[in-house]
Amino acid sequence: SPDFESADNTNCVLELTQAEQTFVFSNLPEKPIPALLRGFSAPVKLRFDYSRDQLMALMSREDDGFCRWDASQQLAVLVIQDVMAAYCTGDQSPVIDTRLAEAFKSILADTSLDKAMVALMLTLPTEAYLSEISEQVDVEAIHFARHYVKRQLAEALAETFEHVYQDNHSDEPYSPDAASIAKRSLKNSALGYLMALETPAAIGLCEAQFDAHHNMTDVAFALSALVNAESVQAQAQRCLADFYSKWQSEALVVNQWLMVQASCVLPQGLARVKALMAHPAFDIKNPNKARSVIAAFAGNNPKNFHSIDGSGYDFLADQIIVLNGLNPSMASRLLTPLTKWLKYDEQRQRLMKQALQRIMAEPNLSKDVFEVVSKSLKN
């Protein structure tokens, strides 16, 4: 446990050579906040028991971009987990920790920050990440909590987000330079929060951004926001039809059109996916099309894919069985969501395992698929 005396303009390197080590800093005016993984350059899993106030301090004062972003994600996770805990007790309108909104407001007010980094800091952890860090995945609680926190932040910072959107909106010709990309990222982050409220003003901004067809980034973001807004499905269907009519000859853009719909979190997700598979634009023999619909539904749409009746699991098993004879490599990769069955509740475990067993029972199972399924069932 070596001691370090504070000294002005002096840096020290702490070499970690043991499983556990203690470093003591003496004669400091206040307790320091460690900014861990500064200069981040490789994937690392690190746990440190930061307080929420410390995370706020890192978000607002740290000069390393990764540390600021990581602090924002950690604070957001804690707030979302608060709401998950409340949801599990039956409370569907909890008061969220105001420190997250305060931290967001602080970084939005700091004009010295890179706008692309601010956009990343405003992005809440995905449902997939929240599932990954959960000991047992509570599909409904995670979905509810993430969307609830986003709406609460949107309400608390609505005026700020409106200003951010307008300040970063531009009708100038599209430019791929870094500054323009950063402005679009931040503008769309603000629009995403505003659309969480589904107010007439936000919907108007979103439709205008789509109709302007200024650049694909803005158009695709607006389309996704409208498709996932329950109150404007008539407008969403109009935009989907317009988008397809304009871009149906561009395969990569059509793939994006398919993915937006397959990833839609609104109810009846499986029905939408089956309708997409019947659309002339879809071809299961085309790997990119299969990824855009089947993989997007299973990987990007947990609320619908993990339906408690197991219909999503049955659907994925059906597609894997078909692809086993067409593209075994893709079929094996599509199995990933089912291989995580042990992380879910008993009913979902049973249904996911049944889907795996049904695949396993198929004759002429490819080596790729057999390897993944057999290993999963041994757990």
CSV table of C-alpha atoms in Angstrom, one decimal:
chain,number,residue,atom,x,y,z
A,1,SER,CA,0.0,0.0,0.0
A,2,PRO,CA,2.4,2.7,-1.1
A,3,ASP,CA,1.7,6.3,-0.2
A,4,PHE,CA,1.9,9.2,-2.7
A,5,GLU,CA,2.5,12.8,-1.6
A,6,SER,CA,0.7,15.4,-3.8
A,7,ALA,CA,2.8,17.6,-5.9
A,8,ASP,CA,1.9,20.3,-8.3
A,9,ASN,CA,2.2,19.4,-12.0
A,10,THR,CA,3.4,15.9,-11.2
A,11,ASN,CA,2.0,12.8,-12.7
A,12,CYS,CA,2.6,9.3,-11.5
A,13,VAL,CA,2.1,5.9,-13.2
A,14,LEU,CA,0.5,3.2,-11.0
A,15,GLU,CA,1.6,-0.2,-12.1
A,16,LEU,CA,-1.0,-2.9,-11.4
A,17,THR,CA,0.9,-6.2,-10.8
A,18,GLN,CA,-1.3,-8.0,-8.4
A,19,ALA,CA,-4.9,-9.1,-8.2
A,20,GLU,CA,-5.5,-6.6,-5.4
A,21,GLN,CA,-3.5,-3.5,-4.6
A,22,THR,CA,-4.0,-0.4,-2.6
A,23,PHE,CA,-2.7,3.1,-3.4
A,24,VAL,CA,-2.9,5.9,-0.8
A,25,PHE,CA,-2.7,9.6,-1.8
A,26,SER,CA,-1.8,12.0,0.9
A,27,ASN,CA,-2.1,15.7,1.5
A,28,LEU,CA,-4.9,16.3,-1.1
A,29,PRO,CA,-7.4,19.1,-0.7
A,30,GLU,CA,-10.3,16.9,-1.4
A,31,LYS,CA,-11.0,13.2,-2.1
A,32,PRO,CA,-10.0,12.5,-5.7
A,33,ILE,CA,-12.3,10.9,-8.3
A,34,PRO,CA,-10.4,8.3,-10.3
A,35,ALA,CA,-10.9,8.7,-14.1
A,36,LEU,CA,-10.3,5.1,-15.1
A,37,LEU,CA,-9.4,3.8,-18.6
A,38,ARG,CA,-8.3,7.2,-19.8
A,39,GLY,CA,-6.9,6.9,-23.3
A,40,PHE,CA,-9.1,3.8,-23.7
A,41,SER,CA,-7.9,1.7,-26.6
A,42,ALA,CA,-8.9,-1.9,-26.0
A,43,PRO,CA,-12.0,-3.7,-24.6
A,44,VAL,CA,-11.8,-4.0,-20.9
A,45,LYS,CA,-14.4,-5.0,-18.3
A,46,LEU,CA,-13.8,-2.9,-15.1
A,47,ARG,CA,-16.0,-2.4,-12.1
A,48,PHE,CA,-15.6,0.5,-9.7
A,49,ASP,CA,-18.1,1.7,-7.2
A,50,TYR,CA,-18.6,5.3,-8.3
A,51,SER,CA,-21.2,7.3,-6.5
A,52,ARG,CA,-23.7,9.1,-8.6
A,53,ASP,CA,-22.2,12.5,-7.7
A,54,GLN,CA,-18.8,11.2,-8.8
A,55,LEU,CA,-20.3,10.1,-12.2
A,56,MET,CA,-21.8,13.5,-12.6
A,57,ALA,CA,-18.5,15.1,-11.9
A,58,LEU,CA,-16.8,12.9,-14.5
A,59,MET,CA,-19.4,13.7,-17.1
A,60,SER,CA,-19.0,17.4,-16.6
A,61,ARG,CA,-15.3,17.9,-15.8
A,62,GLU,CA,-13.3,15.0,-17.2
A,63,ASP,CA,-11.3,15.9,-20.4
A,64,ASP,CA,-11.1,12.3,-21.7
A,65,GLY,CA,-13.9,11.5,-24.1
A,66,PHE,CA,-14.2,7.9,-23.2
A,67,CYS,CA,-14.3,8.5,-19.5
A,68,ARG,CA,-17.1,11.1,-19.9
A,69,TRP,CA,-19.1,8.7,-22.1
A,70,ASP,CA,-18.6,5.8,-19.8
A,71,ALA,CA,-19.7,7.8,-16.8
A,72,SER,CA,-22.9,8.8,-18.7
A,73,GLN,CA,-23.6,5.2,-19.4
A,74,GLN,CA,-23.0,4.1,-15.8
A,75,LEU,CA,-25.2,6.8,-14.4
A,76,ALA,CA,-28.0,6.0,-16.9
A,77,VAL,CA,-27.8,2.3,-16.0
A,78,LEU,CA,-28.2,3.1,-12.3
A,79,VAL,CA,-31.3,5.3,-13.0
A,80,ILE,CA,-32.8,2.7,-15.3
A,81,GLN,CA,-32.3,0.0,-12.8
A,82,ASP,CA,-34.1,2.2,-10.2
A,83,VAL,CA,-37.1,2.2,-12.4
A,84,MET,CA,-36.8,-1.5,-13.1
A,85,ALA,CA,-36.9,-2.2,-9.4
A,86,ALA,CA,-40.0,0.1,-9.0
A,87,TYR,CA,-41.7,-1.6,-11.9
A,88,CYS,CA,-41.2,-5.0,-10.3
A,89,THR,CA,-43.1,-3.8,-7.2
A,90,GLY,CA,-46.0,-2.6,-9.3
A,91,ASP,CA,-45.0,1.1,-9.4
A,92,GLN,CA,-45.2,2.3,-13.0
A,93,SER,CA,-44.8,6.0,-12.3
A,94,PRO,CA,-41.7,6.4,-10.1
A,95,VAL,CA,-39.8,9.6,-9.7
A,96,ILE,CA,-36.4,9.2,-11.4
A,97,ASP,CA,-33.1,10.5,-10.0
A,98,THR,CA,-32.9,14.1,-11.2
A,99,ARG,CA,-29.1,13.9,-11.4
A,100,LEU,CA,-29.2,12.3,-14.9
A,101,ALA,CA,-31.3,15.2,-16.3
A,102,GLU,CA,-29.0,17.7,-14.6
A,103,ALA,CA,-25.9,16.0,-16.1
A,104,PHE,CA,-27.5,16.0,-19.5
A,105,LYS,CA,-28.4,19.6,-19.3
A,106,SER,CA,-24.8,20.4,-18.2
A,107,ILE,CA,-23.2,18.7,-21.1
A,108,LEU,CA,-25.7,20.2,-23.6
A,109,ALA,CA,-24.8,23.7,-22.2
A,110,ASP,CA,-21.1,23.1,-22.7
A,111,THR,CA,-20.3,24.4,-26.2
A,112,SER,CA,-16.7,23.4,-26.0
A,113,LEU,CA,-17.6,19.7,-26.2
A,114,ASP,CA,-17.5,17.7,-29.5
A,115,LYS,CA,-21.1,17.4,-30.7
A,116,ALA,CA,-20.6,13.8,-31.8
A,117,MET,CA,-19.4,12.9,-28.3
A,118,VAL,CA,-22.4,14.7,-26.7
A,119,ALA,CA,-24.7,12.7,-28.9
A,120,LEU,CA,-23.1,9.5,-27.7
A,121,MET,CA,-23.4,10.6,-24.1
A,122,LEU,CA,-27.1,11.3,-24.6
A,123,THR,CA,-27.7,7.8,-25.9
A,124,LEU,CA,-29.2,5.6,-23.3
A,125,PRO,CA,-27.8,2.0,-22.9
A,126,THR,CA,-29.6,-0.4,-25.2
A,127,GLU,CA,-32.0,-3.1,-24.0
A,128,ALA,CA,-29.5,-5.6,-25.3
A,129,TYR,CA,-26.8,-4.2,-23.0
A,130,LEU,CA,-29.2,-3.9,-20.1
A,131,SER,CA,-30.0,-7.6,-20.6
A,132,GLU,CA,-26.3,-8.5,-20.8
A,133,ILE,CA,-25.5,-7.0,-17.5
A,134,SER,CA,-28.6,-8.5,-15.7
A,135,GLU,CA,-28.2,-11.6,-13.7
A,136,GLN,CA,-31.7,-12.7,-15.0
A,137,VAL,CA,-33.3,-10.8,-17.9
A,138,ASP,CA,-36.6,-9.3,-17.1
A,139,VAL,CA,-37.8,-8.4,-20.6
A,140,GLU,CA,-40.8,-6.3,-19.6
A,141,ALA,CA,-39.0,-4.4,-16.8
A,142,ILE,CA,-36.0,-3.5,-19.0
A,143,HIS,CA,-38.3,-2.3,-21.9
A,144,PHE,CA,-40.5,-0.3,-19.6
A,145,ALA,CA,-37.7,1.3,-17.6
A,146,ARG,CA,-35.6,2.4,-20.6
A,147,HIS,CA,-38.5,4.0,-22.4
A,148,TYR,CA,-39.9,5.5,-19.1
A,149,VAL,CA,-36.5,7.1,-18.3
A,150,LYS,CA,-36.3,8.5,-21.9
A,151,ARG,CA,-39.7,10.1,-21.6
A,152,GLN,CA,-38.9,11.6,-18.2
A,153,LEU,CA,-35.7,13.1,-19.6
A,154,ALA,CA,-37.6,14.4,-22.6
A,155,GLU,CA,-40.1,16.1,-20.4
A,156,ALA,CA,-37.5,17.6,-18.1
A,157,LEU,CA,-35.4,18.9,-20.9
A,158,ALA,CA,-38.0,19.5,-23.7
A,159,GLU,CA,-37.1,23.1,-24.1
A,160,THR,CA,-33.4,22.4,-24.2
A,161,PHE,CA,-33.8,19.6,-26.8
A,162,GLU,CA,-35.9,21.9,-29.0
A,163,HIS,CA,-33.1,24.5,-28.9
A,164,VAL,CA,-30.5,21.9,-29.6
A,165,TYR,CA,-32.5,20.6,-32.6
A,166,GLN,CA,-32.9,24.1,-34.1
A,167,ASP,CA,-29.3,25.1,-33.4
A,168,ASN,CA,-28.0,22.1,-35.3
A,169,HIS,CA,-30.5,21.9,-38.1
A,170,SER,CA,-29.3,23.1,-41.5
A,171,ASP,CA,-30.7,23.4,-45.0
A,172,GLU,CA,-27.3,23.7,-46.5
A,173,PRO,CA,-26.1,21.1,-49.0
A,174,TYR,CA,-25.1,17.8,-47.5
A,175,SER,CA,-21.5,17.6,-46.4
A,176,PRO,CA,-19.7,14.4,-45.1
A,177,ASP,CA,-17.2,16.4,-43.1
A,178,ALA,CA,-16.8,15.6,-39.4
A,179,ALA,CA,-18.4,18.8,-38.1
A,180,SER,CA,-21.5,18.3,-40.2
A,181,ILE,CA,-21.8,14.6,-39.2
A,182,ALA,CA,-21.5,15.6,-35.5
A,183,LYS,CA,-24.2,18.3,-35.9
A,184,ARG,CA,-26.6,15.7,-37.5
A,185,SER,CA,-25.9,13.2,-34.7
A,186,LEU,CA,-26.7,15.7,-32.0
A,187,LYS,CA,-29.7,17.0,-33.8
A,188,ASN,CA,-31.2,13.5,-34.2
A,189,SER,CA,-30.4,12.7,-30.6
A,190,ALA,CA,-32.5,15.7,-29.6
A,191,LEU,CA,-35.3,14.7,-32.0
A,192,GLY,CA,-35.3,11.2,-30.6
A,193,TYR,CA,-36.0,12.5,-27.1
A,194,LEU,CA,-38.7,14.9,-28.4
A,195,MET,CA,-40.4,12.1,-30.3
A,196,ALA,CA,-40.6,10.1,-27.0
A,197,LEU,CA,-43.3,12.6,-26.0
A,198,GLU,CA,-45.1,12.3,-29.4
A,199,THR,CA,-46.3,15.9,-29.1
A,200,PRO,CA,-47.7,17.6,-32.3
A,201,ALA,CA,-44.6,19.9,-32.4
A,202,ALA,CA,-42.2,16.9,-32.3
A,203,ILE,CA,-44.2,15.0,-34.8
A,204,GLY,CA,-44.2,18.0,-37.1
A,205,LEU,CA,-40.4,18.3,-36.9
A,206,CYS,CA,-40.0,14.6,-37.6
A,207,GLU,CA,-42.3,14.6,-40.7
A,208,ALA,CA,-40.7,17.8,-42.0
A,209,GLN,CA,-37.2,16.2,-41.7
A,210,PHE,CA,-38.4,13.1,-43.5
A,211,ASP,CA,-40.2,15.0,-46.3
A,212,ALA,CA,-37.1,17.3,-46.9
A,213,HIS,CA,-35.1,14.2,-48.1
A,214,HIS,CA,-32.0,16.3,-47.3
A,215,ASN,CA,-29.8,13.3,-46.6
A,216,MET,CA,-30.2,9.7,-45.8
A,217,THR,CA,-29.1,10.0,-42.2
A,218,ASP,CA,-31.9,12.4,-41.4
A,219,VAL,CA,-34.5,10.6,-43.5
A,220,ALA,CA,-33.8,7.2,-42.0
A,221,PHE,CA,-33.8,8.6,-38.4
A,222,ALA,CA,-37.1,10.4,-38.9
A,223,LEU,CA,-38.6,7.3,-40.5
A,224,SER,CA,-37.5,5.1,-37.6
A,225,ALA,CA,-38.9,7.6,-35.1
A,226,LEU,CA,-42.3,7.7,-36.8
A,227,VAL,CA,-42.5,4.0,-37.2
A,228,ASN,CA,-42.0,3.6,-33.4
A,229,ALA,CA,-44.5,6.3,-32.4
A,230,GLU,CA,-47.8,4.7,-31.6
A,231,SER,CA,-49.9,7.8,-32.1
A,232,VAL,CA,-48.8,8.5,-35.7
A,233,GLN,CA,-49.1,5.1,-37.5
A,234,ALA,CA,-51.0,6.6,-40.4
A,235,GLN,CA,-48.2,9.1,-41.0
A,236,ALA,CA,-45.6,6.3,-40.5
A,237,GLN,CA,-47.3,4.1,-43.1
A,238,ARG,CA,-47.3,7.0,-45.6
A,239,CYS,CA,-43.6,7.6,-45.0
A,240,LEU,CA,-42.8,3.9,-45.4
A,241,ALA,CA,-44.6,3.8,-48.7
A,242,ASP,CA,-42.9,7.0,-49.9
A,243,PHE,CA,-39.5,5.7,-48.8
A,244,TYR,CA,-39.9,2.4,-50.6
A,245,SER,CA,-41.3,4.0,-53.8
A,246,LYS,CA,-38.3,6.3,-53.9
A,247,TRP,CA,-35.5,3.8,-53.1
A,248,GLN,CA,-36.9,0.4,-54.2
A,249,SER,CA,-34.1,0.0,-56.8
A,250,GLU,CA,-31.4,0.5,-54.2
A,251,ALA,CA,-30.9,-2.8,-52.4
A,252,LEU,CA,-28.9,-1.5,-49.5
A,253,VAL,CA,-31.5,1.2,-48.8
A,254,VAL,CA,-34.3,-1.3,-49.0
A,255,ASN,CA,-32.5,-3.4,-46.4
A,256,GLN,CA,-32.6,-0.4,-44.1
A,257,TRP,CA,-36.3,0.0,-44.8
A,258,LEU,CA,-36.9,-3.7,-43.9
A,259,MET,CA,-34.8,-3.4,-40.7
A,260,VAL,CA,-36.7,-0.3,-39.5
A,261,GLN,CA,-39.9,-2.2,-39.6
A,262,ALA,CA,-38.6,-5.5,-38.2
A,263,SER,CA,-37.1,-3.6,-35.2
A,264,CYS,CA,-40.3,-1.7,-34.4
A,265,VAL,CA,-41.1,-2.0,-30.7
A,266,LEU,CA,-44.8,-1.5,-31.0
A,267,PRO,CA,-47.2,-4.5,-30.5
A,268,GLN,CA,-47.8,-7.1,-33.2
A,269,GLY,CA,-44.1,-7.2,-34.1
A,270,LEU,CA,-44.2,-10.8,-35.3
A,271,ALA,CA,-47.1,-10.1,-37.6
A,272,ARG,CA,-45.2,-7.2,-39.1
A,273,VAL,CA,-42.2,-9.4,-39.7
A,274,LYS,CA,-44.2,-12.2,-41.4
A,275,ALA,CA,-45.8,-9.5,-43.6
A,276,LEU,CA,-42.3,-8.3,-44.5
A,277,MET,CA,-41.3,-11.8,-45.5
A,278,ALA,CA,-44.2,-11.9,-47.9
A,279,HIS,CA,-43.2,-8.6,-49.5
A,280,PRO,CA,-41.5,-8.7,-53.0
A,281,ALA,CA,-38.5,-6.9,-51.5
A,282,PHE,CA,-37.7,-9.9,-49.2
A,283,ASP,CA,-35.8,-13.0,-50.3
A,284,ILE,CA,-34.7,-15.5,-47.6
A,285,LYS,CA,-32.0,-16.7,-49.9
A,286,ASN,CA,-30.4,-13.3,-49.8
A,287,PRO,CA,-28.2,-13.1,-46.6
A,288,ASN,CA,-28.6,-9.3,-46.4
A,289,LYS,CA,-32.4,-9.5,-46.6
A,290,ALA,CA,-32.5,-12.3,-44.0
A,291,ARG,CA,-30.3,-10.3,-41.6
A,292,SER,CA,-32.4,-7.2,-42.2
A,293,VAL,CA,-35.6,-8.9,-41.2
A,294,ILE,CA,-35.0,-12.2,-39.2
A,295,ALA,CA,-31.8,-11.1,-37.4
A,296,ALA,CA,-33.1,-7.6,-36.8
A,297,PHE,CA,-36.3,-9.0,-35.2
A,298,ALA,CA,-34.5,-11.5,-33.0
A,299,GLY,CA,-31.6,-9.2,-32.0
A,300,ASN,CA,-33.0,-5.7,-32.0
A,301,ASN,CA,-36.6,-6.2,-30.9
A,302,PRO,CA,-36.5,-8.0,-27.5
A,303,LYS,CA,-39.9,-6.9,-26.4
A,304,ASN,CA,-41.6,-8.6,-29.4
A,305,PHE,CA,-39.1,-11.5,-29.9
A,306,HIS,CA,-39.3,-12.5,-26.3
A,307,SER,CA,-43.1,-12.6,-26.2
A,308,ILE,CA,-44.2,-14.7,-23.2
A,309,ASP,CA,-46.1,-17.1,-25.5
A,310,GLY,CA,-42.9,-18.2,-27.2
A,311,SER,CA,-44.2,-17.3,-30.7
A,312,GLY,CA,-40.9,-15.4,-31.4
A,313,TYR,CA,-38.8,-18.5,-30.5
A,314,ASP,CA,-41.0,-20.7,-32.7
A,315,PHE,CA,-40.6,-18.2,-35.6
A,316,LEU,CA,-36.9,-18.1,-35.3
A,317,ALA,CA,-36.6,-21.9,-35.1
A,318,ASP,CA,-38.7,-22.2,-38.3
A,319,GLN,CA,-36.4,-19.8,-40.1
A,320,ILE,CA,-33.2,-21.5,-38.9
A,321,ILE,CA,-34.6,-24.9,-40.1
A,322,VAL,CA,-35.2,-23.4,-43.5
A,323,LEU,CA,-31.8,-21.6,-43.6
A,324,ASN,CA,-30.1,-24.8,-42.5
A,325,GLY,CA,-30.5,-26.1,-46.0
A,326,LEU,CA,-29.8,-22.8,-47.7
A,327,ASN,CA,-27.1,-21.1,-45.7
A,328,PRO,CA,-25.9,-23.1,-42.7
A,329,SER,CA,-23.4,-20.5,-41.6
A,330,MET,CA,-26.1,-17.8,-41.4
A,331,ALA,CA,-28.4,-20.3,-39.7
A,332,SER,CA,-25.9,-20.9,-37.0
A,333,ARG,CA,-25.4,-17.2,-36.4
A,334,LEU,CA,-29.1,-16.6,-36.1
A,335,LEU,CA,-29.2,-19.1,-33.2
A,336,THR,CA,-27.4,-16.6,-30.9
A,337,PRO,CA,-30.6,-15.2,-29.1
A,338,LEU,CA,-31.8,-18.8,-28.3
A,339,THR,CA,-28.4,-19.8,-26.9
A,340,LYS,CA,-28.9,-17.4,-24.0
A,341,TRP,CA,-31.9,-19.2,-22.6
A,342,LEU,CA,-30.4,-19.7,-19.2
A,343,LYS,CA,-30.6,-15.9,-18.5
A,344,TYR,CA,-34.4,-15.8,-18.7
A,345,ASP,CA,-37.3,-16.7,-16.4
A,346,GLU,CA,-38.4,-20.3,-16.2
A,347,GLN,CA,-41.2,-20.1,-18.7
A,348,ARG,CA,-39.0,-18.5,-21.3
A,349,GLN,CA,-36.2,-20.9,-20.6
A,350,ARG,CA,-38.6,-23.8,-21.2
A,351,LEU,CA,-39.9,-22.3,-24.5
A,352,MET,CA,-36.5,-21.4,-25.8
A,353,LYS,CA,-35.2,-24.8,-25.0
A,354,GLN,CA,-38.1,-26.4,-26.8
A,355,ALA,CA,-37.2,-24.4,-29.9
A,356,LEU,CA,-33.6,-25.6,-29.7
A,357,GLN,CA,-34.7,-29.2,-29.2
A,358,ARG,CA,-37.0,-28.9,-32.3
A,359,ILE,CA,-34.1,-27.7,-34.3
A,360,MET,CA,-31.9,-30.5,-33.0
A,361,ALA,CA,-34.5,-33.1,-34.0
A,362,GLU,CA,-34.2,-32.0,-37.7
A,363,PRO,CA,-32.7,-34.6,-40.0
A,364,ASN,CA,-29.7,-33.5,-42.1
A,365,LEU,CA,-28.7,-30.8,-39.6
A,366,SER,CA,-25.6,-29.0,-40.8
A,367,LYS,CA,-22.4,-29.2,-38.8
A,368,ASP,CA,-22.6,-25.4,-38.1
A,369,VAL,CA,-26.1,-25.5,-36.7
A,370,PHE,CA,-25.5,-28.8,-34.8
A,371,GLU,CA,-22.5,-27.5,-33.0
A,372,VAL,CA,-24.2,-24.4,-31.7
A,373,VAL,CA,-27.5,-26.2,-30.7
A,374,SER,CA,-25.8,-29.2,-29.1
A,375,LYS,CA,-23.5,-27.0,-27.0
A,376,SER,CA,-26.4,-24.8,-25.9
A,377,LEU,CA,-28.5,-27.7,-24.8
A,378,LYS,CA,-25.7,-29.1,-22.7
A,379,ASN,CA,-25.8,-26.0,-20.4
